[in-house]
């Protein structure tokens, strides 16, 4: 008998509400839930594929232990107690021999999409007390968090574009038509954009590729990768020079900003970025004149050489035009579980310690993942001997991933908490699988707090967990207790009987905007209204004001000066700049096992402007060799005039094994991993990897 239940998609930041049809424990259909107050019926092809993940025979259902190494490795299913003991022993043993920093952790993207990590995983990580904590944050949004901490006093006080009311929207280095928004939870971006334009609003996009988002914008300009900082500084320059700045009363440092941006003219920006000076001036005037405007920059701005300065300049454009904390501008959410207001998450700190080998500063307790490999390979006190990865695939996701994969073979012990064997977890001694999204309760502690509207939603598990399966929070709690016992600290056994449901209920009560009972009565979600002005009251800075020119950020202007000298930086001989991209049917480095998402035209090609192909005597579709300072990959090229000449694009997450290799390691791969080219030495001041704007050369591959 078929039955309809409400679920939630946790695959991207849009957190769409779902209607799931279940027949005898099997999912027979997934649709968007039209009654959800945030997602309003939206769904994308990935949401439907949640059922494929659940049914996938390749997915791990029980813990496995590796026997043998490399190509000869085989995997044995083992019981939970044995597996948890092995992992605790492997990690604790490394600490006993090498000290607490001998264990490293890598926390991957799906952790932020599971409530169990927030409520229980953090305790496991704290129990390890290692300074070698790494996560996807340092290949993603670290600059946003550093800037939020410096300006607003807390790393997660991130103003969100008020897209439903804005009249002018400037988007740099983001492609919400494919990504469905990031640090801006915006399910159904296309419909909200249509509404914006029907109101007479405009969207302008700056991106080195004419993306899906650029194609539906009112205006798009190519920008040379890595040069946005000059465009943004020039916009600030114009605001000051033309007397257009209208800062709120609670900011300091306006004069200092005026001095700092004085040298950065639109002409300088145009020379290096390709965005014409008159366009920079006009956009600035439009921004200042609009009745509610928002400037927004994402991956293309953060994961490049000047990520922190770019995100700082984005905030300053919003602040100085009076658009921060204004309806139609950018606003802070008022989440129903306010982990920031309750200080359940720390505000941030920088440089409290440094990485052992390269001396890179920590931010908010984590080190740049670009430094993980050297910490494993370099002998000496504090060397990483053991690694725990949690829902992450850093071999495909982080700079020079191939070399990291090789380094993993040198570990004394590695464990992974993951639902698949893949490029990273295949190196583990033990893999602990958890239940999947449809089998666990969910409340989104992260993305309700980053959404374009204040809503709250409690979603009980759609499907019963298989017998003998563990939820992630149970795995974290069981491991934490075992380690605490080994380390001689009071074991937190209480966590074993404190499920996320209770933890969420407590957070909702402490915040006081709604309750679990109310959410359970409205499983479609509760609407708490549009975003509202709440500043300066919510600032967490010491003096309750915003310092617009924090030295930690503005000192990096020296590097901008040194990088962009008078003569435009001429690309080296035949050099191209490589950028990334996302596709609606891809999900970072995984979800390759679902035919629903992988059929159709291949999506892994290197995109290149036809003129750049012609200059190299290459034909559309040819096999090419792409080379960077750190590596070489082979793939196929596609001629696309949507690319800015001189710029090429590869998606990340490819170079993965062919699916259908249950408990085995495939030798065939699909596409190439862009992170075999990205360079761990290219970092922003925050420590974030500069994945974009990577210098590469491209030539024809020799015939096979
Ligand atoms: N060159 C380049 N590199 C990039 C990016 C880019 O744009 N360009 N993007 C970066 C960004 S923004 C991010 S966030 C990272 C993402 O990179 P990672 O942090 O490595 O995350 P994913 O690639 O999403 O890998 C997710 C892993 O979690 C597992 N998994 C999925 N669901 C679950 C679950 O419910 N429980 C558990 N335990 N495991 C699960 C999957 O099997 C997979 O191994 O990649 C970064 N890397
Ligand atoms: N379908 C799908 N959706 C996803 C994901 C996914 O893998 N697939 N991943 C999720 C995750 S983890 C994240 S973090 C978000 C990311 O969400 P977005 O940031 O919206 O996604 P990207 O497609 O990486 O967009 C980056 C854009 O920056 C451009 N770019 C590159 N370099 C530069 C530059 O120097 N300057 C400028 N101005 N632009 C540049 C690229 O051409 C690209 O269009 O997406 C999330 N949503
Ligand atoms: S947009 Fe994101 S949250 Fe919504 S269905 Fe697609 S992957 Fe899931
Ligand atoms: Mo991300």
PDB file of N, CA and C in Angstrom, residues 573-643:
ATOM      1  N   UNK A 573      53.469  32.402 -21.601  1.00  0.00           N
ATOM      2  CA  UNK A 573      53.433  31.859 -22.944  1.00  0.00           C
ATOM      3  C   UNK A 573      52.318  30.829 -23.095  1.00  0.00           C
ATOM      4  N   UNK A 574      51.261  31.212 -23.792  1.00  0.00           N
ATOM      5  CA  UNK A 574      50.174  30.278 -24.058  1.00  0.00           C
ATOM      6  C   UNK A 574      49.399  29.865 -22.816  1.00  0.00           C
ATOM      7  N   UNK A 575      49.612  30.606 -21.721  1.00  0.00           N
ATOM      8  CA  UNK A 575      48.969  30.195 -20.486  1.00  0.00           C
ATOM      9  C   UNK A 575      47.479  30.551 -20.453  1.00  0.00           C
ATOM     10  N   UNK A 576      46.705  29.699 -19.810  1.00  0.00           N
ATOM     11  CA  UNK A 576      45.274  29.938 -19.633  1.00  0.00           C
ATOM     12  C   UNK A 576      44.990  29.915 -18.140  1.00  0.00           C
ATOM     13  N   UNK A 577      43.867  30.524 -17.740  1.00  0.00           N
ATOM     14  CA  UNK A 577      43.490  30.480 -16.327  1.00  0.00           C
ATOM     15  C   UNK A 577      42.316  29.509 -16.164  1.00  0.00           C
ATOM     16  N   UNK A 578      42.479  28.564 -15.247  1.00  0.00           N
ATOM     17  CA  UNK A 578      41.470  27.515 -15.044  1.00  0.00           C
ATOM     18  C   UNK A 578      40.504  27.902 -13.927  1.00  0.00           C
ATOM     19  N   UNK A 579      39.216  27.765 -14.179  1.00  0.00           N
ATOM     20  CA  UNK A 579      38.195  27.980 -13.144  1.00  0.00           C
ATOM     21  C   UNK A 579      37.314  26.733 -13.033  1.00  0.00           C
ATOM     22  N   UNK A 580      36.513  26.684 -11.986  1.00  0.00           N
ATOM     23  CA  UNK A 580      35.649  25.526 -11.757  1.00  0.00           C
ATOM     24  C   UNK A 580      34.234  25.760 -12.253  1.00  0.00           C
ATOM     25  N   UNK A 581      33.395  24.741 -12.132  1.00  0.00           N
ATOM     26  CA  UNK A 581      31.965  24.922 -12.401  1.00  0.00           C
ATOM     27  C   UNK A 581      31.180  23.810 -11.718  1.00  0.00           C
ATOM     28  N   UNK A 582      29.893  24.060 -11.560  1.00  0.00           N
ATOM     29  CA  UNK A 582      28.981  23.061 -11.019  1.00  0.00           C
ATOM     30  C   UNK A 582      27.855  22.819 -12.020  1.00  0.00           C
ATOM     31  N   UNK A 583      27.269  21.638 -11.950  1.00  0.00           N
ATOM     32  CA  UNK A 583      26.132  21.310 -12.814  1.00  0.00           C
ATOM     33  C   UNK A 583      24.984  20.854 -11.926  1.00  0.00           C
ATOM     34  N   UNK A 584      23.780  21.184 -12.363  1.00  0.00           N
ATOM     35  CA  UNK A 584      22.596  20.864 -11.566  1.00  0.00           C
ATOM     36  C   UNK A 584      22.516  19.385 -11.190  1.00  0.00           C
ATOM     37  N   UNK A 585      23.070  18.492 -12.013  1.00  0.00           N
ATOM     38  CA  UNK A 585      22.951  17.067 -11.747  1.00  0.00           C
ATOM     39  C   UNK A 585      24.173  16.471 -11.063  1.00  0.00           C
ATOM     40  N   UNK A 586      25.145  17.299 -10.733  1.00  0.00           N
ATOM     41  CA  UNK A 586      26.305  16.795  -9.993  1.00  0.00           C
ATOM     42  C   UNK A 586      26.243  17.289  -8.559  1.00  0.00           C
ATOM     43  N   UNK A 587      26.863  16.547  -7.669  1.00  0.00           N
ATOM     44  CA  UNK A 587      26.878  16.917  -6.260  1.00  0.00           C
ATOM     45  C   UNK A 587      28.297  16.694  -5.735  1.00  0.00           C
ATOM     46  N   UNK A 588      29.109  17.728  -5.814  1.00  0.00           N
ATOM     47  CA  UNK A 588      30.504  17.633  -5.393  1.00  0.00           C
ATOM     48  C   UNK A 588      31.108  16.333  -5.905  1.00  0.00           C
ATOM     49  N   UNK A 589      31.747  15.530  -5.025  1.00  0.00           N
ATOM     50  CA  UNK A 589      32.494  14.378  -5.552  1.00  0.00           C
ATOM     51  C   UNK A 589      31.705  13.077  -5.518  1.00  0.00           C
ATOM     52  N   UNK A 590      30.406  13.148  -5.191  1.00  0.00           N
ATOM     53  CA  UNK A 590      29.695  11.867  -5.086  1.00  0.00           C
ATOM     54  C   UNK A 590      28.400  11.899  -5.892  1.00  0.00           C
ATOM     55  N   UNK A 591      27.485  10.985  -5.612  1.00  0.00           N
ATOM     56  CA  UNK A 591      26.237  10.806  -6.375  1.00  0.00           C
ATOM     57  C   UNK A 591      26.509  10.375  -7.819  1.00  0.00           C
ATOM     58  N   UNK A 592      27.615   9.660  -8.013  1.00  0.00           N
ATOM     59  CA  UNK A 592      27.898   9.170  -9.360  1.00  0.00           C
ATOM     60  C   UNK A 592      27.264   7.817  -9.618  1.00  0.00           C
ATOM     61  N   UNK A 593      26.648   7.241  -8.598  1.00  0.00           N
ATOM     62  CA  UNK A 593      26.131   5.891  -8.738  1.00  0.00           C
ATOM     63  C   UNK A 593      24.701   5.852  -9.233  1.00  0.00           C
ATOM     64  N   UNK A 594      24.108   7.021  -9.447  1.00  0.00           N
ATOM     65  CA  UNK A 594      22.709   7.007  -9.839  1.00  0.00           C
ATOM     66  C   UNK A 594      22.568   7.288 -11.334  1.00  0.00           C
ATOM     67  N   UNK A 595      22.013   6.322 -12.049  1.00  0.00           N
ATOM     68  CA  UNK A 595      21.890   6.489 -13.509  1.00  0.00           C
ATOM     69  C   UNK A 595      20.993   7.676 -13.825  1.00  0.00           C
ATOM     70  N   UNK A 596      20.052   7.942 -12.919  1.00  0.00           N
ATOM     71  CA  UNK A 596      19.154   9.074 -13.118  1.00  0.00           C
ATOM     72  C   UNK A 596      19.960  10.377 -13.310  1.00  0.00           C
ATOM     73  N   UNK A 597      21.063  10.496 -12.605  1.00  0.00           N
ATOM     74  CA  UNK A 597      21.853  11.726 -12.677  1.00  0.00           C
ATOM     75  C   UNK A 597      23.015  11.649 -13.657  1.00  0.00           C
ATOM     76  N   UNK A 598      23.465  10.436 -13.964  1.00  0.00           N
ATOM     77  CA  UNK A 598      24.695  10.352 -14.765  1.00  0.00           C
ATOM     78  C   UNK A 598      24.433  10.108 -16.252  1.00  0.00           C
ATOM     79  N   UNK A 599      23.190   9.783 -16.623  1.00  0.00           N
ATOM     80  CA  UNK A 599      22.957   9.554 -18.048  1.00  0.00           C
ATOM     81  C   UNK A 599      22.978  10.903 -18.796  1.00  0.00           C
ATOM     82  N   UNK A 600      22.955  10.799 -20.124  1.00  0.00           N
ATOM     83  CA  UNK A 600      22.955  12.024 -20.928  1.00  0.00           C
ATOM     84  C   UNK A 600      24.357  12.407 -21.356  1.00  0.00           C
ATOM     85  N   UNK A 601      24.463  13.601 -21.918  1.00  0.00           N
ATOM     86  CA  UNK A 601      25.762  14.041 -22.444  1.00  0.00           C
ATOM     87  C   UNK A 601      26.788  14.146 -21.328  1.00  0.00           C
ATOM     88  N   UNK A 602      28.046  13.748 -21.624  1.00  0.00           N
ATOM     89  CA  UNK A 602      29.073  13.860 -20.592  1.00  0.00           C
ATOM     90  C   UNK A 602      29.264  15.320 -20.160  1.00  0.00           C
ATOM     91  N   UNK A 603      29.608  15.503 -18.895  1.00  0.00           N
ATOM     92  CA  UNK A 603      29.681  16.865 -18.356  1.00  0.00           C
ATOM     93  C   UNK A 603      31.052  17.195 -17.804  1.00  0.00           C
ATOM     94  N   UNK A 604      32.027  16.327 -18.112  1.00  0.00           N
ATOM     95  CA  UNK A 604      33.335  16.530 -17.476  1.00  0.00           C
ATOM     96  C   UNK A 604      34.314  17.301 -18.353  1.00  0.00           C
ATOM     97  N   UNK A 605      33.888  17.734 -19.549  1.00  0.00           N
ATOM     98  CA  UNK A 605      34.828  18.331 -20.499  1.00  0.00           C
ATOM     99  C   UNK A 605      35.477  19.623 -20.004  1.00  0.00           C
ATOM    100  N   UNK A 606      36.672  19.855 -20.523  1.00  0.00           N
ATOM    101  CA  UNK A 606      37.334  21.152 -20.344  1.00  0.00           C
ATOM    102  C   UNK A 606      36.657  22.118 -21.310  1.00  0.00           C
ATOM    103  N   UNK A 607      36.070  23.184 -20.797  1.00  0.00           N
ATOM    104  CA  UNK A 607      35.440  24.169 -21.678  1.00  0.00           C
ATOM    105  C   UNK A 607      36.476  25.223 -22.072  1.00  0.00           C
ATOM    106  N   UNK A 608      36.486  25.557 -23.376  1.00  0.00           N
ATOM    107  CA  UNK A 608      37.496  26.490 -23.884  1.00  0.00           C
ATOM    108  C   UNK A 608      36.898  27.318 -25.008  1.00  0.00           C
ATOM    109  N   UNK A 609      37.290  28.579 -25.077  1.00  0.00           N
ATOM    110  CA  UNK A 609      36.804  29.443 -26.153  1.00  0.00           C
ATOM    111  C   UNK A 609      37.350  28.945 -27.501  1.00  0.00           C
ATOM    112  N   UNK A 610      36.538  28.980 -28.575  1.00  0.00           N
ATOM    113  CA  UNK A 610      36.990  28.487 -29.884  1.00  0.00           C
ATOM    114  C   UNK A 610      38.303  29.127 -30.354  1.00  0.00           C
ATOM    115  N   UNK A 611      38.510  30.424 -30.044  1.00  0.00           N
ATOM    116  CA  UNK A 611      39.765  31.079 -30.467  1.00  0.00           C
ATOM    117  C   UNK A 611      40.974  30.441 -29.773  1.00  0.00           C
ATOM    118  N   UNK A 612      40.798  30.073 -28.524  1.00  0.00           N
ATOM    119  CA  UNK A 612      41.908  29.446 -27.786  1.00  0.00           C
ATOM    120  C   UNK A 612      42.187  28.041 -28.322  1.00  0.00           C
ATOM    121  N   UNK A 613      41.127  27.366 -28.747  1.00  0.00           N
ATOM    122  CA  UNK A 613      41.321  26.051 -29.386  1.00  0.00           C
ATOM    123  C   UNK A 613      42.093  26.229 -30.691  1.00  0.00           C
ATOM    124  N   UNK A 614      41.631  27.189 -31.499  1.00  0.00           N
ATOM    125  CA  UNK A 614      42.249  27.406 -32.806  1.00  0.00           C
ATOM    126  C   UNK A 614      43.732  27.762 -32.646  1.00  0.00           C
ATOM    127  N   UNK A 615      44.031  28.587 -31.651  1.00  0.00           N
ATOM    128  CA  UNK A 615      45.424  29.012 -31.437  1.00  0.00           C
ATOM    129  C   UNK A 615      46.329  27.827 -31.131  1.00  0.00           C
ATOM    130  N   UNK A 616      45.745  26.745 -30.655  1.00  0.00           N
ATOM    131  CA  UNK A 616      46.529  25.551 -30.310  1.00  0.00           C
ATOM    132  C   UNK A 616      46.337  24.424 -31.332  1.00  0.00           C
ATOM    133  N   UNK A 617      45.618  24.729 -32.388  1.00  0.00           N
ATOM    134  CA  UNK A 617      45.373  23.721 -33.421  1.00  0.00           C
ATOM    135  C   UNK A 617      44.541  22.553 -32.914  1.00  0.00           C
ATOM    136  N   UNK A 618      43.657  22.833 -31.953  1.00  0.00           N
ATOM    137  CA  UNK A 618      42.850  21.760 -31.367  1.00  0.00           C
ATOM    138  C   UNK A 618      41.449  21.772 -31.957  1.00  0.00           C
ATOM    139  N   UNK A 619      40.859  20.586 -32.062  1.00  0.00           N
ATOM    140  CA  UNK A 619      39.482  20.490 -32.535  1.00  0.00           C
ATOM    141  C   UNK A 619      38.560  20.247 -31.350  1.00  0.00           C
ATOM    142  N   UNK A 620      37.321  20.707 -31.519  1.00  0.00           N
ATOM    143  CA  UNK A 620      36.288  20.444 -30.517  1.00  0.00           C
ATOM    144  C   UNK A 620      36.240  18.939 -30.247  1.00  0.00           C
ATOM    145  N   UNK A 621      36.250  18.553 -28.998  1.00  0.00           N
ATOM    146  CA  UNK A 621      36.156  17.129 -28.650  1.00  0.00           C
ATOM    147  C   UNK A 621      37.498  16.423 -28.547  1.00  0.00           C
ATOM    148  N   UNK A 622      38.574  17.118 -28.901  1.00  0.00           N
ATOM    149  CA  UNK A 622      39.898  16.468 -28.886  1.00  0.00           C
ATOM    150  C   UNK A 622      40.309  16.087 -27.466  1.00  0.00           C
ATOM    151  N   UNK A 623      41.146  15.063 -27.369  1.00  0.00           N
ATOM    152  CA  UNK A 623      41.741  14.739 -26.068  1.00  0.00           C
ATOM    153  C   UNK A 623      42.920  15.670 -25.833  1.00  0.00           C
ATOM    154  N   UNK A 624      42.965  16.254 -24.657  1.00  0.00           N
ATOM    155  CA  UNK A 624      44.012  17.236 -24.372  1.00  0.00           C
ATOM    156  C   UNK A 624      44.710  16.910 -23.057  1.00  0.00           C
ATOM    157  N   UNK A 625      45.911  17.444 -22.947  1.00  0.00           N
ATOM    158  CA  UNK A 625      46.676  17.338 -21.712  1.00  0.00           C
ATOM    159  C   UNK A 625      46.670  18.715 -21.063  1.00  0.00           C
ATOM    160  N   UNK A 626      46.223  18.773 -19.829  1.00  0.00           N
ATOM    161  CA  UNK A 626      46.201  20.036 -19.085  1.00  0.00           C
ATOM    162  C   UNK A 626      47.285  19.950 -18.019  1.00  0.00           C
ATOM    163  N   UNK A 627      48.132  20.976 -17.955  1.00  0.00           N
ATOM    164  CA  UNK A 627      49.267  20.937 -17.029  1.00  0.00           C
ATOM    165  C   UNK A 627      49.300  22.186 -16.160  1.00  0.00           C
ATOM    166  N   UNK A 628      49.509  21.982 -14.873  1.00  0.00           N
ATOM    167  CA  UNK A 628      49.715  23.101 -13.947  1.00  0.00           C
ATOM    168  C   UNK A 628      51.055  22.898 -13.263  1.00  0.00           C
ATOM    169  N   UNK A 629      51.398  23.774 -12.311  1.00  0.00           N
ATOM    170  CA  UNK A 629      52.664  23.605 -11.595  1.00  0.00           C
ATOM    171  C   UNK A 629      52.734  22.236 -10.918  1.00  0.00           C
ATOM    172  N   UNK A 630      51.592  21.748 -10.398  1.00  0.00           N
ATOM    173  CA  UNK A 630      51.670  20.521  -9.603  1.00  0.00           C
ATOM    174  C   UNK A 630      51.346  19.243 -10.357  1.00  0.00           C
ATOM    175  N   UNK A 631      50.660  19.330 -11.482  1.00  0.00           N
ATOM    176  CA  UNK A 631      50.259  18.057 -12.092  1.00  0.00           C
ATOM    177  C   UNK A 631      49.745  18.188 -13.504  1.00  0.00           C
ATOM    178  N   UNK A 632      49.372  17.036 -14.033  1.00  0.00           N
ATOM    179  CA  UNK A 632      48.902  16.921 -15.405  1.00  0.00           C
ATOM    180  C   UNK A 632      47.694  16.001 -15.412  1.00  0.00           C
ATOM    181  N   UNK A 633      46.667  16.361 -16.172  1.00  0.00           N
ATOM    182  CA  UNK A 633      45.550  15.434 -16.369  1.00  0.00           C
ATOM    183  C   UNK A 633      45.228  15.388 -17.865  1.00  0.00           C
ATOM    184  N   UNK A 634      44.566  14.313 -18.264  1.00  0.00           N
ATOM    185  CA  UNK A 634      44.099  14.193 -19.641  1.00  0.00           C
ATOM    186  C   UNK A 634      42.588  14.158 -19.637  1.00  0.00           C
ATOM    187  N   UNK A 635      41.990  14.901 -20.568  1.00  0.00           N
ATOM    188  CA  UNK A 635      40.536  14.888 -20.665  1.00  0.00           C
ATOM    189  C   UNK A 635      40.139  15.348 -22.070  1.00  0.00           C
ATOM    190  N   UNK A 636      38.824  15.530 -22.321  1.00  0.00           N
ATOM    191  CA  UNK A 636      38.385  16.024 -23.618  1.00  0.00           C
ATOM    192  C   UNK A 636      38.032  17.500 -23.504  1.00  0.00           C
ATOM    193  N   UNK A 637      38.206  18.214 -24.604  1.00  0.00           N
ATOM    194  CA  UNK A 637      37.926  19.645 -24.605  1.00  0.00           C
ATOM    195  C   UNK A 637      36.644  19.908 -25.396  1.00  0.00           C
ATOM    196  N   UNK A 638      35.885  20.907 -24.979  1.00  0.00           N
ATOM    197  CA  UNK A 638      34.692  21.314 -25.736  1.00  0.00           C
ATOM    198  C   UNK A 638      34.806  22.794 -26.077  1.00  0.00           C
ATOM    199  N   UNK A 639      34.524  23.125 -27.325  1.00  0.00           N
ATOM    200  CA  UNK A 639      34.565  24.527 -27.757  1.00  0.00           C
ATOM    201  C   UNK A 639      33.277  25.220 -27.327  1.00  0.00           C
ATOM    202  N   UNK A 640      33.408  26.293 -26.559  1.00  0.00           N
ATOM    203  CA  UNK A 640      32.239  26.971 -26.013  1.00  0.00           C
ATOM    204  C   UNK A 640      32.484  28.471 -26.024  1.00  0.00           C
ATOM    205  N   UNK A 641      31.673  29.216 -26.755  1.00  0.00           N
ATOM    206  CA  UNK A 641      31.965  30.658 -26.730  1.00  0.00           C
ATOM    207  C   UNK A 641      31.384  31.337 -25.492  1.00  0.00           C
ATOM    208  N   UNK A 642      30.849  30.563 -24.581  1.00  0.00           N
ATOM    209  CA  UNK A 642      30.462  31.109 -23.276  1.00  0.00           C
ATOM    210  C   UNK A 642      31.671  31.349 -22.374  1.00  0.00           C
ATOM    211  N   UNK A 643      32.842  30.845 -22.786  1.00  0.00           N
ATOM    212  CA  UNK A 643      34.032  31.078 -21.962  1.00  0.00           C
ATOM    213  C   UNK A 643      34.671  32.401 -22.334  1.00  0.00           C
TER     214      UNK A 643
END
